[in-house]
PDB file of C-alpha atoms in Angstrom:
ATOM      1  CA  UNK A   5      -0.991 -15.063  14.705  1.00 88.00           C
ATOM      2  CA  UNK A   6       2.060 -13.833  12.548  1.00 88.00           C
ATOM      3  CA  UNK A   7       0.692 -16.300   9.845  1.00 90.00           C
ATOM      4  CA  UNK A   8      -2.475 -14.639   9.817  1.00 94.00           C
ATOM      5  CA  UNK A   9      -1.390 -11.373   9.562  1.00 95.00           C
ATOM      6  CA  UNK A  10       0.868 -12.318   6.733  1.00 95.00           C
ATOM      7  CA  UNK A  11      -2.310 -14.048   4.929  1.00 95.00           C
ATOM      8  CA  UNK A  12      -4.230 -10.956   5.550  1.00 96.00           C
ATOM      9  CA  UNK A  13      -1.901  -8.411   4.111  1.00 96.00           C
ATOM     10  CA  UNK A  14      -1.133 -10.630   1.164  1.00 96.00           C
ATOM     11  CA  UNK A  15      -4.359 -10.937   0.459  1.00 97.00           C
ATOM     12  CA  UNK A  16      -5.333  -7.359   0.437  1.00 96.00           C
ATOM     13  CA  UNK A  17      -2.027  -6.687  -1.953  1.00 96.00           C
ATOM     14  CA  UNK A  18      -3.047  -9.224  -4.438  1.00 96.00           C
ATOM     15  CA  UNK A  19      -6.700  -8.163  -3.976  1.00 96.00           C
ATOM     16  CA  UNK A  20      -5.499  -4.477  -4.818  1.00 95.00           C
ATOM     17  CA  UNK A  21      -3.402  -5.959  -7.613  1.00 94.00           C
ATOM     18  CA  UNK A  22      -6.486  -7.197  -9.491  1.00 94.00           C
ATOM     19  CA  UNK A  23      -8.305  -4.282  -8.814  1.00 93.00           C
ATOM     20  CA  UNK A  24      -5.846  -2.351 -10.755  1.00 92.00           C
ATOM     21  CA  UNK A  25      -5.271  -4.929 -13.328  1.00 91.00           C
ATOM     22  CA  UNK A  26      -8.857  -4.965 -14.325  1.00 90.00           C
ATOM     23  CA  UNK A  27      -9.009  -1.295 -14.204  1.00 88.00           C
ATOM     24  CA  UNK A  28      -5.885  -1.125 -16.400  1.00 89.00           C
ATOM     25  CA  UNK A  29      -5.533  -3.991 -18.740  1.00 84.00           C
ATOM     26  CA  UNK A  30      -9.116  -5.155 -18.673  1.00 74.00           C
ATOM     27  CA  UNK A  31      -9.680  -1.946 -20.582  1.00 77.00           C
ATOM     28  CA  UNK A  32      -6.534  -2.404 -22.741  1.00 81.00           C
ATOM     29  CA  UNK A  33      -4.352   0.050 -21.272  1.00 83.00           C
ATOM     30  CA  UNK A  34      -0.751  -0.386 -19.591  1.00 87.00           C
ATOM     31  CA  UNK A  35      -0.806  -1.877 -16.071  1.00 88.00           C
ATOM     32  CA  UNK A  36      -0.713   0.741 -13.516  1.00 90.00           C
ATOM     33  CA  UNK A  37      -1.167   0.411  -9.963  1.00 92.00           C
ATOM     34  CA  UNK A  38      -3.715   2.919  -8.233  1.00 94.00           C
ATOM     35  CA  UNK A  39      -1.024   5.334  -5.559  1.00 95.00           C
ATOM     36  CA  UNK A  40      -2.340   5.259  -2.009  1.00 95.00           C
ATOM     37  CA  UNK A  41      -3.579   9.308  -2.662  1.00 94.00           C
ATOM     38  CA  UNK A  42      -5.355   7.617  -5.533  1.00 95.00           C
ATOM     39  CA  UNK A  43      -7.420   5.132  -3.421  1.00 95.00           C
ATOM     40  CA  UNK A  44      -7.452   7.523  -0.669  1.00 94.00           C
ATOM     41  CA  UNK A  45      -8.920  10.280  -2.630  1.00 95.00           C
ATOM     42  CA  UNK A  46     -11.721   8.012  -4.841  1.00 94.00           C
ATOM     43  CA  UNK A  47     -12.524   5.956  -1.451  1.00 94.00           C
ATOM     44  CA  UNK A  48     -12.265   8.685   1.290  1.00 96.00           C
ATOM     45  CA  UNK A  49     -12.243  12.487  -0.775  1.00 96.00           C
ATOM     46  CA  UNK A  50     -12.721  14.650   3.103  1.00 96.00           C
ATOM     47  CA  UNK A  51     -10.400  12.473   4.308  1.00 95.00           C
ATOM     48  CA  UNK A  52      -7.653  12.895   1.746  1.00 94.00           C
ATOM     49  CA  UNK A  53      -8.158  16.781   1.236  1.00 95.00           C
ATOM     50  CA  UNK A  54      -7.660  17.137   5.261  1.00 94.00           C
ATOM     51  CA  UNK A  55      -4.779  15.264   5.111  1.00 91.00           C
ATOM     52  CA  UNK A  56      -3.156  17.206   2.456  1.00 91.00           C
ATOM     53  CA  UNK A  57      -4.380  20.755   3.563  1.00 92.00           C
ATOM     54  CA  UNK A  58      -2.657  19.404   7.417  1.00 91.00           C
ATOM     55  CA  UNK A  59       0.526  18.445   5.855  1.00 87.00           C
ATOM     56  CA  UNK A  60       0.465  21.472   3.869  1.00 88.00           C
ATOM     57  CA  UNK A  61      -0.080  24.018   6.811  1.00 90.00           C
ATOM     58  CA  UNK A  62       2.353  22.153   9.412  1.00 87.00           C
ATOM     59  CA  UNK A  63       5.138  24.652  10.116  1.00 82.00           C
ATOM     60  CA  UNK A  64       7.757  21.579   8.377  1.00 86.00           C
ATOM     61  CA  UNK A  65       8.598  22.469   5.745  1.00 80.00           C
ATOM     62  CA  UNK A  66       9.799  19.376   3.993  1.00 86.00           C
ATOM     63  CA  UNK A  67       6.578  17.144   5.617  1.00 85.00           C
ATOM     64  CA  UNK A  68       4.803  17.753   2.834  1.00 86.00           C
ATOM     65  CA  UNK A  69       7.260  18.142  -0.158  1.00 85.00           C
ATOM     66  CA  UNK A  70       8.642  15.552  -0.448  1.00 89.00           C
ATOM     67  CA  UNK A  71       8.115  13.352   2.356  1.00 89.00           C
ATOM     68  CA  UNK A  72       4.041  13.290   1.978  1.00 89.00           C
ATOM     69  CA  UNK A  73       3.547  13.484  -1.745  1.00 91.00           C
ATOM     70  CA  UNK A  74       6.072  10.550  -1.962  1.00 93.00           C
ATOM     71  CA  UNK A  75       4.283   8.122   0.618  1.00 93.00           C
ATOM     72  CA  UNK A  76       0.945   9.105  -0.993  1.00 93.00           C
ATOM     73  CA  UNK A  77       1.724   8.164  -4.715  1.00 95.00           C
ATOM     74  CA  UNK A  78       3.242   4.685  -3.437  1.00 95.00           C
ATOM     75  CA  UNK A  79       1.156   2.015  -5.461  1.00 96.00           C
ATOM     76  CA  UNK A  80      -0.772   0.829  -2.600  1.00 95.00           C
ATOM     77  CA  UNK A  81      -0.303  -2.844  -3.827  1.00 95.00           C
ATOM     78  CA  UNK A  82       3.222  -3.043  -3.326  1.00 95.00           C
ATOM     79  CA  UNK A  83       2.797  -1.300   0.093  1.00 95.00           C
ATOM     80  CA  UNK A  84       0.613  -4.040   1.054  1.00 95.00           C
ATOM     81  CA  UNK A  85       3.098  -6.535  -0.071  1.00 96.00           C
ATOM     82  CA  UNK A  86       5.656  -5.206   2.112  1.00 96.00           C
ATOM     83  CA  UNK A  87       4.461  -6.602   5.424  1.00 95.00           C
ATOM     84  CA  UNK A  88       3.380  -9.292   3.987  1.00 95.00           C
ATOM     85  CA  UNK A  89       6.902 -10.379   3.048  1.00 95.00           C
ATOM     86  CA  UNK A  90       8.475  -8.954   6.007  1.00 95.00           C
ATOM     87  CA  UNK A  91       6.578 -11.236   8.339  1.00 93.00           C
ATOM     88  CA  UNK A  92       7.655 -14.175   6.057  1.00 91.00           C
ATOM     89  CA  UNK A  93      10.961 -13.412   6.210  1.00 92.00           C
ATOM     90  CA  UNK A  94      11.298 -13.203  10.096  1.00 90.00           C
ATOM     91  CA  UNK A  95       9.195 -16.275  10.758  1.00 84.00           C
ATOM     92  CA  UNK A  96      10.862 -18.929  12.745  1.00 81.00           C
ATOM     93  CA  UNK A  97      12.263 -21.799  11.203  1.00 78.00           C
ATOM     94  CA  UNK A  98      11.852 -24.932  12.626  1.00 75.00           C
ATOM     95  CA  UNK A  99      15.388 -26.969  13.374  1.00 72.00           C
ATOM     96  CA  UNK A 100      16.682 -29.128  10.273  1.00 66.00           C
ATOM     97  CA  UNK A 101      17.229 -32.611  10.212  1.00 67.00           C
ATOM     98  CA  UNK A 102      20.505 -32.555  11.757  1.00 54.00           C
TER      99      UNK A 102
END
């Protein structure tokens, strides 16, 4: 089941990837990822301006600046990648030779 996962969230991260990279260098432009606010806010727009406008109005102050505005302009790519390589990394190993 960790496998799966793995192959799922690696998938979606290089899926992503080419997304951006046809959106980027396909149109001869430098190579820049789409930021999860990006995605969130081309995919989802209600969703993303109630988000921000919740974060905004919460009585903490520092929710918002930075802690929100950093997690949303993440490049959602490498985000995706993340679990990905942290479920390859704690995989068990089977026993060596000897």
């Amino acid at each position: 089941m960790r496998f799966i996962f793995m192959v799922f969230f690696l998938l979606a991260a290089l899926w992503r990837a080419v997304l951006d990279w046809q959106a980027t260098i396909g149109e001869g432009y430098a190579f820049r990822p789409k930021s999860i606010g990006a995605v969130l806010s081309d995919s989802f727009p209600t969703v993303h301006d109630g988000l921000v406008k919740f974060l905004q109005s919460t009585g903490i102050s520092w929710l918002w600046d930075p802690v929100g505005t950093t997690i949303l302009w993440l490049p959602l790519s490498l985000v995706l990648a993340v679990p990905a390589l942290i479920l390859w990394l704690t995989r068990s190993r089977g026993r060596g030779r000897g």
